[in-house]
CSV table of C-alpha atoms (C1' of nucleotides) in Angstrom, one decimal:
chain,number,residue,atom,x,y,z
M,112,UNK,CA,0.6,24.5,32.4
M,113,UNK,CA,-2.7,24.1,30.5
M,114,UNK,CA,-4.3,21.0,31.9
M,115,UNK,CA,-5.9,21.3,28.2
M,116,UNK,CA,-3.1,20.7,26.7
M,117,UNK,CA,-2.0,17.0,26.1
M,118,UNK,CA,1.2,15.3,25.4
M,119,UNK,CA,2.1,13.4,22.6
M,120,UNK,CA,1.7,9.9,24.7
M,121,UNK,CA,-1.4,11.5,25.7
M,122,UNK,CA,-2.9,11.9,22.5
M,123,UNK,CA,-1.2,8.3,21.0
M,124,UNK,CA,-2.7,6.6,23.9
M,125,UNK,CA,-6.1,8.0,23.4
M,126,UNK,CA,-5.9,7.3,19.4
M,127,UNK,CA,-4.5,4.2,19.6
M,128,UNK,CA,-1.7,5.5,16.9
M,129,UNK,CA,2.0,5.1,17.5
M,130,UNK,CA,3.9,8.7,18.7
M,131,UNK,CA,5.9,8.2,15.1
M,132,UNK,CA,2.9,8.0,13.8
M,133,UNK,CA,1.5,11.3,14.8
M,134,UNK,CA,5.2,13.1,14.1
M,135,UNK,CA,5.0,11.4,10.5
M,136,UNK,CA,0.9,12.9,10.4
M,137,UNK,CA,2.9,16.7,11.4
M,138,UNK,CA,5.6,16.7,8.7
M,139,UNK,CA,2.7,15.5,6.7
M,140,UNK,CA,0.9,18.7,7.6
M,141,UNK,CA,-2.0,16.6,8.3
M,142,UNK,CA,-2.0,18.0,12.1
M,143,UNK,CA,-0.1,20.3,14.0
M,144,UNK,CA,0.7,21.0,17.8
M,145,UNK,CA,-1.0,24.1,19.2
M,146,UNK,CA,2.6,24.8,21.1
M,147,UNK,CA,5.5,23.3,23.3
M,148,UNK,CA,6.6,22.7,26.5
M,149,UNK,CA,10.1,22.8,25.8
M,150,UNK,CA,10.8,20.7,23.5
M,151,UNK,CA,7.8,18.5,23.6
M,152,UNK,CA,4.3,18.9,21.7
M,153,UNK,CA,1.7,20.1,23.3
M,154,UNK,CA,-1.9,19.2,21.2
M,155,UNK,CA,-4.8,21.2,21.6
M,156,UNK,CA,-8.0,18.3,22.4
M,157,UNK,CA,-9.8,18.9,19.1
M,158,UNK,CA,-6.9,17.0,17.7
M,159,UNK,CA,-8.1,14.0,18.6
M,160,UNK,CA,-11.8,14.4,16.7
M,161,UNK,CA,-9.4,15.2,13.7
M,162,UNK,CA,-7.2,12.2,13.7
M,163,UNK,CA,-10.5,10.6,14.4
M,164,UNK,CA,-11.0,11.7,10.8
M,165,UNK,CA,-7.8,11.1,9.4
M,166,UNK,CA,-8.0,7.5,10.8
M,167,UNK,CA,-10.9,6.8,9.0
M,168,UNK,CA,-10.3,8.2,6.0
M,169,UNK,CA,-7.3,6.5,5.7
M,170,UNK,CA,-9.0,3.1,6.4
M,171,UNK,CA,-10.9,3.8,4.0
M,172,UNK,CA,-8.3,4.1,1.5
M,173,UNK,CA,-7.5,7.6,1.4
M,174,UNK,CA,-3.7,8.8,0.4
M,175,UNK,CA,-1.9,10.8,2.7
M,176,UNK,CA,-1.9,13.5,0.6
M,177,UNK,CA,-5.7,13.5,-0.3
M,178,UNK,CA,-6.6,13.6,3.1
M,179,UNK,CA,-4.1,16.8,3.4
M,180,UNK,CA,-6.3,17.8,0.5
M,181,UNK,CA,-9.2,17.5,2.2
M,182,UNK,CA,-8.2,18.6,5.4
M,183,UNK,CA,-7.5,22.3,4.1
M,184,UNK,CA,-10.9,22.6,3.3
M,185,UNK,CA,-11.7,26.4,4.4
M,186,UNK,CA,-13.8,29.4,3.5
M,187,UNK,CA,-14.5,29.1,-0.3
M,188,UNK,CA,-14.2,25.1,-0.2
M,189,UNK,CA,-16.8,24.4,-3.2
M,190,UNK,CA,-13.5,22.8,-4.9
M,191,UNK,CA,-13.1,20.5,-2.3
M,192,UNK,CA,-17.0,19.8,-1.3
M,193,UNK,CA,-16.7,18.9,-5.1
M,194,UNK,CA,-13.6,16.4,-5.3
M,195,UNK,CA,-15.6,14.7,-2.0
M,196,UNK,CA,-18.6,14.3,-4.0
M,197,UNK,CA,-16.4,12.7,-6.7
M,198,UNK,CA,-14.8,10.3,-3.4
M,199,UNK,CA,-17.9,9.6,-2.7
M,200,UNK,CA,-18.7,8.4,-6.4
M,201,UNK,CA,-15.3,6.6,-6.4
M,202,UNK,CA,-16.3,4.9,-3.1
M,203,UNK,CA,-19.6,3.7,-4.7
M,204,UNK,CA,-17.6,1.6,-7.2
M,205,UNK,CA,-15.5,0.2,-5.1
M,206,UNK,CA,-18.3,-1.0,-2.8
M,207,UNK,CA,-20.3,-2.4,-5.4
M,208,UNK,CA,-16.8,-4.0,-6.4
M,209,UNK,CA,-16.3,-5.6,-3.1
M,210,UNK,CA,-20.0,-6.8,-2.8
M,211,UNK,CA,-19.9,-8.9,-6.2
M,212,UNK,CA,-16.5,-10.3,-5.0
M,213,UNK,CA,-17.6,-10.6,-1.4
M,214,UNK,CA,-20.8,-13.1,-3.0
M,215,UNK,CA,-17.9,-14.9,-4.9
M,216,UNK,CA,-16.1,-15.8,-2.1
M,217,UNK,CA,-19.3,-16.6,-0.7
M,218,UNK,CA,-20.2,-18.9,-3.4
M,219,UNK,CA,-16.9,-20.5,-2.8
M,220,UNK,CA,-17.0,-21.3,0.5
M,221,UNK,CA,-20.4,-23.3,-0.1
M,222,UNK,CA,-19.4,-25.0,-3.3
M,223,UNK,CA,-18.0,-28.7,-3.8
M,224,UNK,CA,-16.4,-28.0,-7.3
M,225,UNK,CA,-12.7,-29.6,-6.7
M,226,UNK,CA,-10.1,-27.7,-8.2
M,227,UNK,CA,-12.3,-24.5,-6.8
M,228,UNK,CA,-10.9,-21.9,-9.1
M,229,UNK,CA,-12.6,-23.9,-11.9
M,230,UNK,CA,-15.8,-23.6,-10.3
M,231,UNK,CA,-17.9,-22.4,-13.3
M,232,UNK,CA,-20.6,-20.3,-10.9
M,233,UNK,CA,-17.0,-18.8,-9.3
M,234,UNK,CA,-15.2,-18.0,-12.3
M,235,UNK,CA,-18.7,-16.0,-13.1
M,236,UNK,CA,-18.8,-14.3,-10.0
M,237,UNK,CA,-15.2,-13.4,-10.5
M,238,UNK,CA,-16.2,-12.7,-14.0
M,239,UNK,CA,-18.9,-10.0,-12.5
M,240,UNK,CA,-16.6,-8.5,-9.8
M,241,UNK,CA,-14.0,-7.4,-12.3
M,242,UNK,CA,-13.8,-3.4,-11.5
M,243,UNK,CA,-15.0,-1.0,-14.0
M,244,UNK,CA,-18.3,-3.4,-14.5
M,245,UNK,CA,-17.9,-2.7,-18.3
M,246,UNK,CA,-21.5,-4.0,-19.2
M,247,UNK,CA,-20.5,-6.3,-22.5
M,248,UNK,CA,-20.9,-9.6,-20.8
M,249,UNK,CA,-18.5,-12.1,-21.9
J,89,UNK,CA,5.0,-24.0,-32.6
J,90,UNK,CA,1.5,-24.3,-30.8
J,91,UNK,CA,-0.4,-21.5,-32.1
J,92,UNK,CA,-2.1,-21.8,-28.8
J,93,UNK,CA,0.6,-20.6,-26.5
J,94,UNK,CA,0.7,-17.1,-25.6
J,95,UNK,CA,3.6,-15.1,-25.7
J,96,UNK,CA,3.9,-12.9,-22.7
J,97,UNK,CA,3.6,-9.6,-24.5
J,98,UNK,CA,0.4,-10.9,-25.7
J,99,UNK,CA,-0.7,-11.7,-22.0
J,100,UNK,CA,0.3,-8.4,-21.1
J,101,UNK,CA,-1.7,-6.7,-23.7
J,102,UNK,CA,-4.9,-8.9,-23.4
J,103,UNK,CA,-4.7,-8.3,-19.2
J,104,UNK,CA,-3.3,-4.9,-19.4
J,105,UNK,CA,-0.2,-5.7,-16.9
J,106,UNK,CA,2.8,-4.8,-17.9
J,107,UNK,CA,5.2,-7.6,-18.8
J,108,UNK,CA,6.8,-7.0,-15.5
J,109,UNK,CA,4.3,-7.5,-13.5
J,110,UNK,CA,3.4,-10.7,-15.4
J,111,UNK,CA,7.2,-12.0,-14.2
J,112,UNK,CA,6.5,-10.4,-10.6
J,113,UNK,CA,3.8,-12.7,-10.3
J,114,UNK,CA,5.8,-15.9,-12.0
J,115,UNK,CA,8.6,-15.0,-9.1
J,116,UNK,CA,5.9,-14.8,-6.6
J,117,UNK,CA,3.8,-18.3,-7.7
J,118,UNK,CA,1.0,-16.6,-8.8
J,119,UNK,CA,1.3,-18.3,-11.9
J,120,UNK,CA,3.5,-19.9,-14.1
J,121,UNK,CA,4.3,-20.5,-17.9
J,122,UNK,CA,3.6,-23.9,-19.5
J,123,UNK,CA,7.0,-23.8,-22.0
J,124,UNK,CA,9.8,-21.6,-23.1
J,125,UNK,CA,9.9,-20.8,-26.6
J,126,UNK,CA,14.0,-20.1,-26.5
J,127,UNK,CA,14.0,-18.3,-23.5
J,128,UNK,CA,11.0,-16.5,-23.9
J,129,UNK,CA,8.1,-17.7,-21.4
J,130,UNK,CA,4.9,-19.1,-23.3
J,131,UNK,CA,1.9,-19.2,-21.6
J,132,UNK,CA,-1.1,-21.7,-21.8
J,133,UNK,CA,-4.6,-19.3,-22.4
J,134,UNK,CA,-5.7,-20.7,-18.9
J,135,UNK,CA,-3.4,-18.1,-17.5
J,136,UNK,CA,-5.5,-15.5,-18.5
J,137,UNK,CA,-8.4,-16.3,-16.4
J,138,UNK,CA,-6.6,-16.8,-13.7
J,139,UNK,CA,-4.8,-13.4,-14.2
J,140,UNK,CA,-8.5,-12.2,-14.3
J,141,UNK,CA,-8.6,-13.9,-10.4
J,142,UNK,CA,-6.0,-12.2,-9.5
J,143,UNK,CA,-6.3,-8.7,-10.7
J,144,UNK,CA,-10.0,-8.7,-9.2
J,145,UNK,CA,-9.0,-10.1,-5.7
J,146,UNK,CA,-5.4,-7.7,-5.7
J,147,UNK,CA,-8.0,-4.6,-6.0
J,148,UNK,CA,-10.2,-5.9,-3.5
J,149,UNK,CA,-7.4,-5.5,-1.2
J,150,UNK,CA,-5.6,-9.1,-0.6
J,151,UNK,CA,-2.0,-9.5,-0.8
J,152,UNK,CA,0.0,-11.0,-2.9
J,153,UNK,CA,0.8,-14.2,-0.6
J,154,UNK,CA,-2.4,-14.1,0.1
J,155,UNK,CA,-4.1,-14.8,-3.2
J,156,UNK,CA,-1.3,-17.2,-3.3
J,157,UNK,CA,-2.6,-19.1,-0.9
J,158,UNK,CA,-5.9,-19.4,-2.2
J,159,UNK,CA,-4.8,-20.1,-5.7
J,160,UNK,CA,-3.0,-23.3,-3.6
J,161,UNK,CA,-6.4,-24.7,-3.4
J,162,UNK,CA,-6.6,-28.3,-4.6
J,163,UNK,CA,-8.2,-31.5,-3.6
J,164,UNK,CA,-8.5,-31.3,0.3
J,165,UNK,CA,-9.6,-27.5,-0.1
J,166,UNK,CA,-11.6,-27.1,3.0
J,167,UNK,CA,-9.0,-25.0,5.3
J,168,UNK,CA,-9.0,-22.8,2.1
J,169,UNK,CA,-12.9,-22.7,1.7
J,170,UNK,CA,-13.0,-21.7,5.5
J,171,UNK,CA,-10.2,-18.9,5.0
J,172,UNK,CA,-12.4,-17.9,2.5
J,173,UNK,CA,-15.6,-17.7,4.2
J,174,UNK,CA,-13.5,-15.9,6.9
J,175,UNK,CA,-12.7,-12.8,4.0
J,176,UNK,CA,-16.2,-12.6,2.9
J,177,UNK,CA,-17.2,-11.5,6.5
J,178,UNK,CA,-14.1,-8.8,6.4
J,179,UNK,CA,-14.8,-8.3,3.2
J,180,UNK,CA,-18.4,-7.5,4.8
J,181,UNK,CA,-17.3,-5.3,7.4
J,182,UNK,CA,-15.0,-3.2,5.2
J,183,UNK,CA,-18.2,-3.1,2.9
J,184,UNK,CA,-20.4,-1.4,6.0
J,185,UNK,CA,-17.5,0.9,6.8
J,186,UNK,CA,-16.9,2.1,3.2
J,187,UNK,CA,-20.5,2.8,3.0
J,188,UNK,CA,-20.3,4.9,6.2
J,189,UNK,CA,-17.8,6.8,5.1
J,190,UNK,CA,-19.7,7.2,1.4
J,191,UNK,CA,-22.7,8.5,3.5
J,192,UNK,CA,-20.0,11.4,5.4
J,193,UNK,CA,-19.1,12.1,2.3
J,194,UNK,CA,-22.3,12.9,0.6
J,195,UNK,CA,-23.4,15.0,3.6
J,196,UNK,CA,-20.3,16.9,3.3
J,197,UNK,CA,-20.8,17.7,-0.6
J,198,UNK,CA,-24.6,19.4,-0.1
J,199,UNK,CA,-23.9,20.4,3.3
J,200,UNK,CA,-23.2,24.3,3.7
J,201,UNK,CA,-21.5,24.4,7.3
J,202,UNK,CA,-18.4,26.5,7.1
J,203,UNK,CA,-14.9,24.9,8.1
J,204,UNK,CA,-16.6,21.8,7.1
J,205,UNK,CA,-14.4,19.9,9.0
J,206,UNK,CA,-16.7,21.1,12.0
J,207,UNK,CA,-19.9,20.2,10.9
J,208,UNK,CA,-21.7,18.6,13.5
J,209,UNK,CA,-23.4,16.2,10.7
J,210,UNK,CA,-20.3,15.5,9.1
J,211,UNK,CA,-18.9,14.8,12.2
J,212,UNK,CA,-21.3,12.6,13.8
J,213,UNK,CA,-21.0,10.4,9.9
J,214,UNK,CA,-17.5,10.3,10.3
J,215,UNK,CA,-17.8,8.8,13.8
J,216,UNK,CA,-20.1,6.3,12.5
J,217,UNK,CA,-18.2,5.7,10.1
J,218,UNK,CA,-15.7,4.6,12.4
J,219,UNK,CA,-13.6,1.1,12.1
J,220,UNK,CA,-15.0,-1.8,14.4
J,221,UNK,CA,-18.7,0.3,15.4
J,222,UNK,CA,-18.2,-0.3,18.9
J,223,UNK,CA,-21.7,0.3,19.5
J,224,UNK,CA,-20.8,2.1,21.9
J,225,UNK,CA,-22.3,5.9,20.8
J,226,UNK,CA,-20.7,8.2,22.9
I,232,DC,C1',22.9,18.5,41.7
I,233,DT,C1',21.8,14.1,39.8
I,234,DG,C1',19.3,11.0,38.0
I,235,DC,C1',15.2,9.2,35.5
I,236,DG,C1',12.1,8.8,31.9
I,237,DA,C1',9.4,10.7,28.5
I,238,DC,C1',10.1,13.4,25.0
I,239,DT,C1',13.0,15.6,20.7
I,240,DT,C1',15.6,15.2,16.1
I,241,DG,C1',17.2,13.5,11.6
I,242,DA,C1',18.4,9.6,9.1
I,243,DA,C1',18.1,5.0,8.1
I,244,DC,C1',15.3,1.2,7.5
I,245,DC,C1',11.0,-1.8,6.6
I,246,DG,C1',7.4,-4.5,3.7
I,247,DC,C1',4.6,-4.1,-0.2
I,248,DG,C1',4.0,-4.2,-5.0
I,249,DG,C1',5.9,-3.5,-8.6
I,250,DT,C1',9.1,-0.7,-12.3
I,251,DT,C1',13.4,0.3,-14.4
I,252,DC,C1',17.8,-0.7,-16.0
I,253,DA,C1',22.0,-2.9,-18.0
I,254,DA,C1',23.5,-6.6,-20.1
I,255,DG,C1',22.6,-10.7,-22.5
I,256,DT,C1',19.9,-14.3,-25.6
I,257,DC,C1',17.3,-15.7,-29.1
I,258,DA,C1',14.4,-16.2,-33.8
I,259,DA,C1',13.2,-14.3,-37.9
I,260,DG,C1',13.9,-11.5,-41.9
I,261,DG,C1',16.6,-9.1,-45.4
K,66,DC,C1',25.8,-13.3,-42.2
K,67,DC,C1',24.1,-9.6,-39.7
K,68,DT,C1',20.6,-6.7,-37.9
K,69,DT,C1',16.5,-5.9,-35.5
K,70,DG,C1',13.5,-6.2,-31.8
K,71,DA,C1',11.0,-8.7,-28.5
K,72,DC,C1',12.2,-11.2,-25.0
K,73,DT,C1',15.6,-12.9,-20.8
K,74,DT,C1',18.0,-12.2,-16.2
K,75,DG,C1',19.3,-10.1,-11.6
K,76,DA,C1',19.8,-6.1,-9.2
K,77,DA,C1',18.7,-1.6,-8.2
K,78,DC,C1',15.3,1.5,-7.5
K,79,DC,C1',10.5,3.7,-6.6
K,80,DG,C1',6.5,5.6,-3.7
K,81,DC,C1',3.8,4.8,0.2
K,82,DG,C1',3.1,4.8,5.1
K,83,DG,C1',5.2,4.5,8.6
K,84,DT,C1',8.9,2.4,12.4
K,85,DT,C1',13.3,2.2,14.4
K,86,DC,C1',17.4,4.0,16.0
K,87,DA,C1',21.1,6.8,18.0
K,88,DA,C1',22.0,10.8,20.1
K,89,DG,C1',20.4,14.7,22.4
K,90,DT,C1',17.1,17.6,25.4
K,91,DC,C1',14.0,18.5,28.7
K,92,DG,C1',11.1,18.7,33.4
K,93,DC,C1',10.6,16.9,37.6
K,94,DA,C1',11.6,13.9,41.9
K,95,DG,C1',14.6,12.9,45.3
DNA sequence: CTGCGACTTGAACCGCGGTTCAAGTCAAGG
DNA sequence: CCTTGACTTGAACCGCGGTTCAAGTCGCAG
């Protein structure tokens, strides 16, 4: 057998991902196995760099199906090279989202104010991390 | 009746949740309504800053019970203050990672390697990109 | 040949965060 | 009075991202 080859435990242990996991990432089409042995999977080692990928995309917030999206990227991939540009827009909100609400919980855990969510300085940190930072303050 | 109270249609459409969600959250002890008018909920306007709370924190990522939990805050707040302090340093980390994976994705939308998925630049982003940066760099 | 144990399958189930639906209640207006 | 229409309820359902389960199938060791 190809000592290149590894199993399915193989490849969960090495991920740290569950076997159902990996199954659920096939019918997905996010991965495939390079063959069987019998009945049993048998991954080809680049695998592993490309669940690296999914792993982190999907930590990062990315849908199942985006990822798939993302995945196919091939020969004549401008379209997709384009919708990551537009992630990586999407992903600059949401960063400078969780930074203003990141200093509010900050502010918090400093603060005396008693009732806490009537903080004034919190409620205008809140205030400022509401998403779409539509610039007409208050 | 007090012209003050808010009917919950009118708390939908000044937050922009649906009426539904507005009860979701009433089940859950997000928030609750001051009166009935009949049956019909009435809100105080308070509600709506608080809404404001919890629509920022649910896109940052916190659950449900979870924003319950800190909306519990009262006299005696300090275990909350410190759970608090405790998100703003995951908040942190999630903030380094996201930026990570913004970086990948930047380099992926100007870079001209072919399967994409195989550029080494790419790549070596994603893996920095990587949850928990176990310094250690291959 | 006979286990054993790690795999296989499809189908059912889970928690989360709501939405949708049917059936009922109410206040106001004509 | 009767209609209209926005609300009320509980229960069922949804999509997502998997996990769990029962039943079956392998390869290999003894």
């Amino acid at each position: 057998m190809d000592e290149t080859l590894l199993d399915i435990g193989e490849v969960a242990e090495r991920t740290g991902l569950a076997p159902s996991a990996l199954r659920f990432y096939e019918r997905q089409g996010l991965i495939s196995s390079a063959a069987r042995n019998g009945l049993r999977r048998a991954y080809l080692p680049e695998v592993l760099e490309r669940l690296g990928l999914i792993m982190c995309a999907r930590s990062a917030g990315f849908g199942i199906a985006e990822i798939g999206s993302f995945l196919g990227a091939g020969p004549g991939d401008q379209e997709i090279r384009e919708k990551m540009a537009v992630k990586a827009g999407e992903l600059n909100q949401r960063i400078a989202q969780l930074i203003r609400l990141r200093d509010a919980l900050d502010h918090a855990a400093t603060c005396d104010h008693e009732p806490l969510t009537d903080c004034p300085d919190f409620k205008r940190a809140v205030w400022n991390a509401r998403t779409e930072s539509t610039a007409s303050s208050h």
